[in-house]
Structure formats: C-alpha cells, structure tokens
Amino acid sequence: MTSPPPSNSTGFIDGGRLSRFSSRQGRLSHAYLADRLKGAKTYDRIAGYFRSSIFELVGEEISTLAKVRIVANADLDIEDIEAAQRVRDALLFQRFVESDMIVDAAVHRDRYERLYEFLLSGRVEIRVVARNVAPFLHGKAGVITNADGAVAFMGSINETQAAWAHNYELVWEDTSIEGVSWVQAEFDELWALGKPLPDAIVREVGRLAKRQEVEIVDFHDNPNAIAPAALAETPIYREGESLQPWQRSFVSQFLHHRETYQKVRVLLADEVGVGKTLSLGASALVSVLLGDGPVLILVPSTLLEQWQIELLDRLAMPVARWHSTRKCWIDPSGRAVKGAGVADVARCPYAIGLVSTGLIVHGVNRHGEPKPGTEAEHLLSRKFGMVVLDEAHKARGSEPIGSDDRTPNNLLKFITRMATRTRHMLLSTATPIQTSEHDLWDLLQALNQDAEFVLGNAFSQWQRPDRVLPYLKGERQVMDLREGWQLITNPLPPTGDDDLLADIRASLDLRTDAWTTTRFASDMGNPVVTMKAEMELTGLRDGLGYFQRENPLVRHVVLRKRRDLERLGLIPALPVDIHPSTEHPGPTHLFDALSLYTSDAFATALDAVADFTKAYGRRDKPAGFMRTLLLQRLCSSQAAAVATARALIGDGELDDEVQEELDSASFDARSEERKHLRTIIEALAGGNDPKLRAVEYFLDDHRTDRRTWREMGSIVFSQYYDTAAWMAEALSRNRPDQVVALYAGTGKSRLIIGGAATSVERAQIKRLVADREVRLVVATDAACEGLNLQTLGTLINVDLPWNPSRLEQRIGRIKRFGQTRTRVDMANLTYAGTIDEKVYRVLSERLKTTSDILGTLPETIEADWIEDIESLEEKLRAFTVPRRRFDPFEARSSGDLLDEDAWATASKVFARNDVESVLSAGWQTNRSRG
C-alpha cells in the first residue's frame, strides 16, 4: 500500500488522532483517498456542487464499497427544492446538463458507465439540498467506515479528480470518536434535508454512457427513430422539460400516417393554449430530416416572429420568415437575406420558410387564381414536402343569401390548390367549427385534394356533411349492411388493429393502399365475414354506433381538450382571479368600474383617429382597417399610438401587418390625413399615461394574501413592442433599485436598471427569472412562447388582444407546474370610452376564475364583430353558452398520453451540426418526393 503523504499529527488523550495533509507534499488522490477507502464498507460524503461531485467520485476506489452516500448542493432556492417533485426534478436536470457534458462523456465514457451502474444498483445514493440551506463552498467533509472503525475528514477539497490529484488542497483527518460523531451528525442532518437525485438524471448518465452520433440517412428506413434522435438534445429537453405527451403523440401520428398513406393529411384542433406550434414544428423537422422536401408554414403576420423564435429557442430549428414589405427572407438572427424581390419567396434560404397568410389573401383573385407577380403565384409554381396552415379557421366558405352552395374565401381557395402541390398538409386551429359543421368540412375537403383516403371520392357520403352528421351525432343508426357498406368503403380505412377491416380487405383481395372499392358486400363470398360486418356496423358498443367510434374525422382530426389533460395531471388546473371584475372593480381614483379614466388629451387623440379614418376613406378605399389599426395601438398605450402616427407620417417604419393590409411598400399620407396624425402626436407625446399608474398600483398597492404583486413577482404583457419598451423603461426609472427585464423579439431583449439598458439574449432572462434574480418582466406576445415563469405569481395585461388564444398563452406563462401559489392573479387594463372597454366588458363576463379561464371562447374575435357591441355579445354567447355540439372525440381514449418519454433518453442521436446543415439547405430545386 502506498504510504499517505507526510502530515502533521496530534494524538488525543482519549484516543484517536488529528492528522493534517497537504497536496504540496504528495498527491492526495493516489495516497490518502485510496488508502482510506481500501477495504472500507461505507462512505458518507458532504460534497460540493452535485454535478461534479457525483461524476468525479467514480473510480476504482469505490468499486468494492457496499454503500456510498453523497449529499451535495445545487444552485436552487429552497422554494425550488421544496416544489413538486416533477418541478424540482426538471430544475435539477437543467442544472445538471447546462455545461458541455457531451464532450466530457465522450472522453470519460467508462466513468459514466460505472456511475450509471452504481446509481442503478443503489450502491451510490445522492441527495441534493438548496444553496440557501447548504452553500457548501469549501465546507466539505466525509466519514469512511471499515471493519476497524471510522475516520472523518474535512478540508478544502472538492470531490473531483482534479482536486485530489492536481489542485493545492488541505485535508484534516480526525479518528476520534467525538470527531467522527460530529461530522456524521452534520452529514445526517443535511441528508435528512436533501432530496433524491431525479430518475431523469440517472437516465441521462446512462444515455451519455451509451451516446452515439449517427448519420441522418441511416434512419430513413426507420422513421420512428428520427424524432428521438433529432430532439433528445434540443433546448426544450436541456431546459429540463420535454415535448408534452400529446405533442409527442402528434408527431407519432404524423409518422404513422406517412407510413400508412405515404402522405399526411391532418387537422390539428387542440384547444387553445395546449401548444400546437411545437407539435407542428417537430413534425416539420422530422419531415425535412426524412428528405420529404421543403416546408412552407403559413401563419398570420402577427405570429411570424413568434413562430421563428419558438422553433429556434425550443427545438433549435433555424427557419426563415418572409418580410412582407422588404420582399426578402429574414434569417433566425434577424438579418435580411438579399435577393431578387418577390420571386425569391419560392427560394427560401432554409428548408423551412414562414410566410404570412395576409399575403396569400391579397394575392388571390375572386376566381381563385393567383394574381401575377404575387407571392401566391410564385408559391404555387413549386412543390413542397409539407405545407402547414396555422389559424386554419380563417380558410372557410360562406353561403351567399339565396344560395345553397358554399363560396370559398381566398385563403381556402389557395389551400385547396396547394394541397395538390404538397406531399403532406397539416392544418391547425382551435376552432374548426365557428358557425356550423360546414366550416370543418371546408378544411377536410381541402385535405382531401389528391388524398381521397380522407373523405373518399366524389361519390362518397362523407363529402356531404348533412348526410353523415346524423350518424356521427348518434341521431341515426345504420339499419343494415347495405347502408353501412357505403360509409365504410368510401373511403376504406386502413386495417390497423381492426379485425373487421382486415377481413373485408382479405375477402375482396384489396391492396393495403386501396382506399375505395366499387365492389359490394355480396362480393365478399364469405358468409362469416358478411355476418360479422352486419353485426359490427349495425350494433352499439358502449352506447355508441360504429361510425361514432370509427370515421374519417377521428382518423384525420386530432383534438386534445384541456379538461382531459388537466384530469390526467398533464397540465395544472390553477384557478385565475381576474382584476378588476364586476364584483371587485378597480380603485376609484384610477378606474371607472372596469376601465381607466382618461384625459382630455386622450379624447382629442380618439377624435383625431375618427377624423383620420374619414379622411382616408375619401380615397375610395375601405377605411375600417386603418381605424382598427390606430384604435388598437391607441388602446394599447399612448406611446404605441404616437409611434404609429409618426410611422404613418413617414417618421418611422410600419410593421408587416399594416403594410400587408395596405398592399404597398409604403404609406403616403395626404395633407388632411397628416393633420389628424399630427393631432394625435401633439395630444399624447410626453403625456402621463394612466396605464403606468395602474401597473404600479397593482405592483405596489394591491395586495393578495397580504403580499404585493411586486413581492410575488409579475409579468407585464403587451402585444406591441412600442408599448412594452415604454413600460419597461418607465417602471425602471420609477424604481431604479429593481432590475426590469424586457423580453422581446430578436435583438430587442434587455435588462434595464435605473433607466440604463443592457442587451441580453432571451435565454439569459429566462435563467435569471428561474433563479429569482429578476422578479419583474415586461414581454411581447411575439416572444412569450417558451417563457416559463412559474417563479412569478401575477400577470398584468397592459392591452387586451382581440385574440382570446393570446390571453390563454399569456396566463400559461405562470400557470405552470412549479407555481408555488394555489391561485394566480391577472389584471387587465383598458381605457374608458374605447372599443377595448366594450370588448372587455363583454369578455370579462366569460373570463372565469377556474382552471380554464377562457371557457370555450373562439380563437379570434373578428374585427367586424366589434363594430356592434350587441353583435359581439351574440357571437361570444354562441361559443360560451352551453349547447349540445357534435363531438366525435368524446369516447377517444387518452391513455396513450401517459407514455414514458423515451425521446429524452435516446442514445443514438444526430450531431447538432448535421441537423442544422439539413435545415439550412434552401429550396434549391422545384421538386418534392412522393
């Protein structure tokens, strides 16, 4: 045995010795630790940071020990450690993987393998305590027990190979009974306070031990392995989260349809706030990696940046978005990719391109043909691997007075044509049925183009909703095989696990890819199969007819409901208290019931908006949009109104949404219009905005459970950057001692302290909020996805979006697992005497203090609804008043949503550079597979 390094040693009268060791006199790892652990039975260790402690511990020294216990500290608060297990586990996992462990695992694979074996067997057990319970720093110690007794040691050493072998370290060893007992008592106390190492970290150690980078093409014959290999090391997993079970289920369904039909036609109708973007984005990623071809994603202009940010921040997917006015692509860093103008829309520099639906609407004529020289024309000139349409409810038909035929709008015309130019088509909307079931069939008919497996051919009953709805609703039952035969064979479903379909196909000798047949039930020639078909199609199971359980809708429409996800414990059911409300109006010095008092200057600006609208209307152009544009920004904040008025005059740049609606690259205000715009600027510039006073009231004066909202932490939301930037700067000036974070789009995020701003990345803000170092965040809707703020307990909406789904997204930032409050608070600010006041008065009656704050509100509130407040009430009532509604999904099982997330433990993964290389390959050719 190697002798320990030289030491100073002092004997105790009652027995035992105090020995002092210095690495200056010998390598502690080769001598001291190896010597003391040789033949030992147990090893209790008070260590430093939990990541390095458990990794560097592994060596031959502990291979023979029966039990090793380590208590380590983590960079978390006591609130994090004491949170629900799933939250604590996620935070610890995030800390565990935050450094470049992939390289370390590649270099020290054997060490990871041994540690995984030890952790799995239970021979090594680790617990973690919060930093404010035990910020160990250099206060490290241990107790080693063998057949002859126990020794205790303490010193400056970290539990790392470098510390024992290379660093200058000091160790004091105490073999007295009192000394050992003292260290053991310290260990036992911390051990009792500690929480077990999450299973996810143990699995990650095992994954890293087996990690292997593979070529993407190796998986083309195994499509189901693509998603785990591509997503296992993306930011959403590295942040301690994952795609939710229903999101993974959607990707799996995409792959299943791709294999079954060779092309995918699906309508994603998950309810508001459930996270459809990531479901669609992950499916697009898988499609590109499988070589299916370029991806076109069509979204409203206001969501373009939000989509681009979310795909990059959450899934590490670089995508480009088309700039409506500059006629060029914008890369993920916000830089313009210069090109040749409109024609470049068909030559995206990335595999996935985002284009505004507004451009499509304006680029199609009344006959459904693309206008020459428009984006619509160029996009229809090429083929795609996948086309995605977000907010697909805007693609719909209508029935003119006196006609029974539905007339499609421009977006529906475009999508119907585009379906013949793409292999896969995914449509997404939380409200596929707005006025009648025919809205849903508009979308299904579009999906059916070049894909008759959806609704069948022109003779199919499924193409006629009035004929099949009675079967779907259970109002009519199939009476005999002949009646049911038309419904089951056009389209003919895939076999799947359905024995009846397998028997029918086998009896008629049909190919697996045959989706219709002209043969009759009598052609089966097998009386047993005929009798079985008759019984199945005419009978009931669990009170439901065959076509209530099995039909084209449940095959091609995916719908996850919040109440089901809450019931399964997959999303939190936190009540939300709304302020102000009819029962609890705001303070009278600020609020007139639900809305804020305004000034004479504000009234002047409001009148100027009306005067500007009249002047603009004299151009023989519809002026409603311009009125809505100015009113929405005026209702947001005085700062946003001034910035917009200046941009319309020419002193600033208008946003994409405005430019698209104007259908021009610039807006040239006429003399009278300029006069009214200047009136707006003069009335509001430099004035006091009551919304700032209201925000400060809720932060500092309004108390919940005897705590201020500032103390609990708050996020302040606006749909406009001008409003958010003004609010963040004003809040910082008024409280120079507090850090205010502005969380916005590419290159716009900042930390503001005492009015001085520092540019930061969004990821840095998220980390500071998670560490509770930032307690006040001002954010825009464009950046809100992926912003998890369970460490904050309140939310203030500076403006009210006319899009209820955005309200759900906003409140979803704090209604997350890990929220320490049992209820959360939301304040909504509107100006008295404005359209927003009227909207909020109607909407507030339907904002419930329940887990589902929006009930069954529509995904968007159309501008024309707001022209007449009674019309708005009627429209909203149609959604929120309970009514018996056609729902073929009631009986669908949700059991598959509880599967273990195997994606996070995939050991065969793609190199990040390889994935980025594929995603960074543009639409170079005019082809798509299949």
PDB file of C-alpha atoms in Angstrom, residues 559-679:
ATOM      1  CA  LEU A 559     -58.149  17.108 -30.706  1.00  0.00           C
ATOM      2  CA  ARG A 560     -56.834  17.274 -27.150  1.00  0.00           C
ATOM      3  CA  LYS A 561     -59.045  19.056 -24.621  1.00  0.00           C
ATOM      4  CA  ARG A 562     -57.763  20.997 -21.648  1.00  0.00           C
ATOM      5  CA  ARG A 563     -60.179  19.352 -19.260  1.00  0.00           C
ATOM      6  CA  ASP A 564     -58.892  15.901 -20.231  1.00  0.00           C
ATOM      7  CA  LEU A 565     -55.245  16.960 -19.902  1.00  0.00           C
ATOM      8  CA  GLU A 566     -55.979  18.518 -16.505  1.00  0.00           C
ATOM      9  CA  ARG A 567     -57.813  15.395 -15.399  1.00  0.00           C
ATOM     10  CA  LEU A 568     -54.767  13.314 -16.320  1.00  0.00           C
ATOM     11  CA  GLY A 569     -52.496  15.689 -14.398  1.00  0.00           C
ATOM     12  CA  LEU A 570     -50.633  16.695 -17.550  1.00  0.00           C
ATOM     13  CA  ILE A 571     -51.330  20.414 -17.194  1.00  0.00           C
ATOM     14  CA  PRO A 572     -52.004  22.305 -13.964  1.00  0.00           C
ATOM     15  CA  ALA A 573     -55.552  23.263 -13.028  1.00  0.00           C
ATOM     16  CA  LEU A 574     -54.779  26.528 -11.264  1.00  0.00           C
ATOM     17  CA  PRO A 575     -57.632  28.981 -10.646  1.00  0.00           C
ATOM     18  CA  VAL A 576     -57.118  32.503 -12.001  1.00  0.00           C
ATOM     19  CA  ASP A 577     -58.520  35.598 -10.294  1.00  0.00           C
ATOM     20  CA  ILE A 578     -59.341  38.428 -12.701  1.00  0.00           C
ATOM     21  CA  HIS A 579     -58.860  42.130 -11.786  1.00  0.00           C
ATOM     22  CA  PRO A 580     -60.769  44.368 -11.980  1.00  0.00           C
ATOM     23  CA  SER A 581     -64.073  42.492 -12.104  1.00  0.00           C
ATOM     24  CA  THR A 582     -67.724  43.430 -11.738  1.00  0.00           C
ATOM     25  CA  GLU A 583     -67.613  42.085  -8.170  1.00  0.00           C
ATOM     26  CA  HIS A 584     -64.317  43.840  -7.392  1.00  0.00           C
ATOM     27  CA  PRO A 585     -63.889  46.991  -9.512  1.00  0.00           C
ATOM     28  CA  GLY A 586     -60.628  48.916  -9.502  1.00  0.00           C
ATOM     29  CA  PRO A 587     -59.844  51.770  -7.086  1.00  0.00           C
ATOM     30  CA  THR A 588     -61.976  54.810  -7.843  1.00  0.00           C
ATOM     31  CA  HIS A 589     -59.050  57.228  -8.174  1.00  0.00           C
ATOM     32  CA  LEU A 590     -57.878  55.220 -11.217  1.00  0.00           C
ATOM     33  CA  PHE A 591     -60.800  53.169 -12.506  1.00  0.00           C
ATOM     34  CA  ASP A 592     -64.276  53.875 -13.758  1.00  0.00           C
ATOM     35  CA  ALA A 593     -65.544  50.388 -12.795  1.00  0.00           C
ATOM     36  CA  LEU A 594     -63.501  48.109 -15.112  1.00  0.00           C
ATOM     37  CA  SER A 595     -61.622  50.729 -17.141  1.00  0.00           C
ATOM     38  CA  LEU A 596     -59.120  53.538 -16.552  1.00  0.00           C
ATOM     39  CA  TYR A 597     -60.062  57.192 -16.541  1.00  0.00           C
ATOM     40  CA  THR A 598     -58.553  59.120 -19.452  1.00  0.00           C
ATOM     41  CA  SER A 599     -57.638  62.756 -20.058  1.00  0.00           C
ATOM     42  CA  ASP A 600     -58.937  65.440 -22.405  1.00  0.00           C
ATOM     43  CA  ALA A 601     -55.760  64.888 -24.464  1.00  0.00           C
ATOM     44  CA  PHE A 602     -56.700  61.243 -24.896  1.00  0.00           C
ATOM     45  CA  ALA A 603     -60.215  62.236 -26.012  1.00  0.00           C
ATOM     46  CA  THR A 604     -58.626  64.614 -28.536  1.00  0.00           C
ATOM     47  CA  ALA A 605     -56.497  61.768 -29.906  1.00  0.00           C
ATOM     48  CA  LEU A 606     -59.530  59.497 -30.067  1.00  0.00           C
ATOM     49  CA  ASP A 607     -61.440  62.122 -32.089  1.00  0.00           C
ATOM     50  CA  ALA A 608     -58.405  62.563 -34.356  1.00  0.00           C
ATOM     51  CA  VAL A 609     -58.455  58.829 -35.120  1.00  0.00           C
ATOM     52  CA  ALA A 610     -62.060  59.135 -36.269  1.00  0.00           C
ATOM     53  CA  ASP A 611     -61.225  62.224 -38.356  1.00  0.00           C
ATOM     54  CA  PHE A 612     -58.222  60.468 -39.927  1.00  0.00           C
ATOM     55  CA  THR A 613     -60.384  57.461 -40.805  1.00  0.00           C
ATOM     56  CA  LYS A 614     -62.942  59.686 -42.554  1.00  0.00           C
ATOM     57  CA  ALA A 615     -60.190  61.467 -44.487  1.00  0.00           C
ATOM     58  CA  TYR A 616     -58.597  58.194 -45.525  1.00  0.00           C
ATOM     59  CA  GLY A 617     -61.991  56.854 -46.600  1.00  0.00           C
ATOM     60  CA  ARG A 618     -62.213  59.606 -49.224  1.00  0.00           C
ATOM     61  CA  ARG A 619     -59.571  57.742 -51.221  1.00  0.00           C
ATOM     62  CA  ASP A 620     -62.341  55.302 -52.169  1.00  0.00           C
ATOM     63  CA  LYS A 621     -60.629  52.651 -50.096  1.00  0.00           C
ATOM     64  CA  PRO A 622     -62.064  50.689 -47.181  1.00  0.00           C
ATOM     65  CA  ALA A 623     -61.085  52.651 -44.093  1.00  0.00           C
ATOM     66  CA  GLY A 624     -62.082  50.085 -41.477  1.00  0.00           C
ATOM     67  CA  PHE A 625     -58.632  48.568 -41.280  1.00  0.00           C
ATOM     68  CA  MET A 626     -56.910  51.921 -40.727  1.00  0.00           C
ATOM     69  CA  ARG A 627     -59.404  52.745 -37.985  1.00  0.00           C
ATOM     70  CA  THR A 628     -58.801  49.371 -36.318  1.00  0.00           C
ATOM     71  CA  LEU A 629     -55.052  49.793 -36.706  1.00  0.00           C
ATOM     72  CA  LEU A 630     -54.931  53.139 -34.907  1.00  0.00           C
ATOM     73  CA  LEU A 631     -57.528  52.247 -32.296  1.00  0.00           C
ATOM     74  CA  GLN A 632     -55.771  49.028 -31.290  1.00  0.00           C
ATOM     75  CA  ARG A 633     -52.489  50.841 -30.826  1.00  0.00           C
ATOM     76  CA  LEU A 634     -54.142  53.760 -29.042  1.00  0.00           C
ATOM     77  CA  CYS A 635     -55.915  51.287 -26.782  1.00  0.00           C
ATOM     78  CA  SER A 636     -52.562  49.656 -26.048  1.00  0.00           C
ATOM     79  CA  SER A 637     -50.715  52.772 -24.880  1.00  0.00           C
ATOM     80  CA  GLN A 638     -50.185  56.407 -25.727  1.00  0.00           C
ATOM     81  CA  ALA A 639     -46.596  55.519 -26.685  1.00  0.00           C
ATOM     82  CA  ALA A 640     -47.784  52.967 -29.272  1.00  0.00           C
ATOM     83  CA  ALA A 641     -50.304  55.443 -30.713  1.00  0.00           C
ATOM     84  CA  VAL A 642     -47.633  58.146 -31.099  1.00  0.00           C
ATOM     85  CA  ALA A 643     -45.158  55.709 -32.697  1.00  0.00           C
ATOM     86  CA  THR A 644     -47.781  54.501 -35.189  1.00  0.00           C
ATOM     87  CA  ALA A 645     -48.915  58.012 -36.086  1.00  0.00           C
ATOM     88  CA  ARG A 646     -45.302  59.031 -36.698  1.00  0.00           C
ATOM     89  CA  ALA A 647     -44.747  55.966 -38.886  1.00  0.00           C
ATOM     90  CA  LEU A 648     -47.834  56.802 -40.975  1.00  0.00           C
ATOM     91  CA  ILE A 649     -46.475  60.308 -41.490  1.00  0.00           C
ATOM     92  CA  GLY A 650     -43.183  58.795 -42.614  1.00  0.00           C
ATOM     93  CA  ASP A 651     -41.086  59.241 -39.499  1.00  0.00           C
ATOM     94  CA  GLY A 652     -40.658  55.544 -38.767  1.00  0.00           C
ATOM     95  CA  GLU A 653     -41.324  52.089 -40.214  1.00  0.00           C
ATOM     96  CA  LEU A 654     -44.758  50.480 -40.249  1.00  0.00           C
ATOM     97  CA  ASP A 655     -44.972  46.866 -39.159  1.00  0.00           C
ATOM     98  CA  ASP A 656     -45.606  43.991 -41.554  1.00  0.00           C
ATOM     99  CA  GLU A 657     -49.274  43.591 -40.618  1.00  0.00           C
ATOM    100  CA  VAL A 658     -50.039  47.166 -41.662  1.00  0.00           C
ATOM    101  CA  GLN A 659     -48.044  47.003 -44.871  1.00  0.00           C
ATOM    102  CA  GLU A 660     -49.740  43.780 -45.926  1.00  0.00           C
ATOM    103  CA  GLU A 661     -53.199  45.233 -45.435  1.00  0.00           C
ATOM    104  CA  LEU A 662     -52.251  48.404 -47.319  1.00  0.00           C
ATOM    105  CA  ASP A 663     -50.830  46.143 -50.038  1.00  0.00           C
ATOM    106  CA  SER A 664     -47.970  48.538 -50.695  1.00  0.00           C
ATOM    107  CA  ALA A 665     -44.356  49.043 -49.708  1.00  0.00           C
ATOM    108  CA  SER A 666     -45.050  52.441 -48.153  1.00  0.00           C
ATOM    109  CA  PHE A 667     -47.877  54.663 -46.970  1.00  0.00           C
ATOM    110  CA  ASP A 668     -48.021  58.187 -48.338  1.00  0.00           C
ATOM    111  CA  ALA A 669     -50.233  60.245 -46.046  1.00  0.00           C
ATOM    112  CA  ARG A 670     -52.133  63.093 -47.695  1.00  0.00           C
ATOM    113  CA  SER A 671     -52.301  66.608 -46.290  1.00  0.00           C
ATOM    114  CA  GLU A 672     -55.559  66.272 -44.348  1.00  0.00           C
ATOM    115  CA  GLU A 673     -54.559  62.849 -43.061  1.00  0.00           C
ATOM    116  CA  ARG A 674     -51.222  64.260 -41.865  1.00  0.00           C
ATOM    117  CA  LYS A 675     -53.051  66.981 -39.944  1.00  0.00           C
ATOM    118  CA  HIS A 676     -55.046  64.453 -37.946  1.00  0.00           C
ATOM    119  CA  LEU A 677     -51.999  62.258 -37.346  1.00  0.00           C
ATOM    120  CA  ARG A 678     -50.100  65.266 -36.003  1.00  0.00           C
ATOM    121  CA  THR A 679     -53.020  65.990 -33.687  1.00  0.00           C
TER     122      THR A 679
END
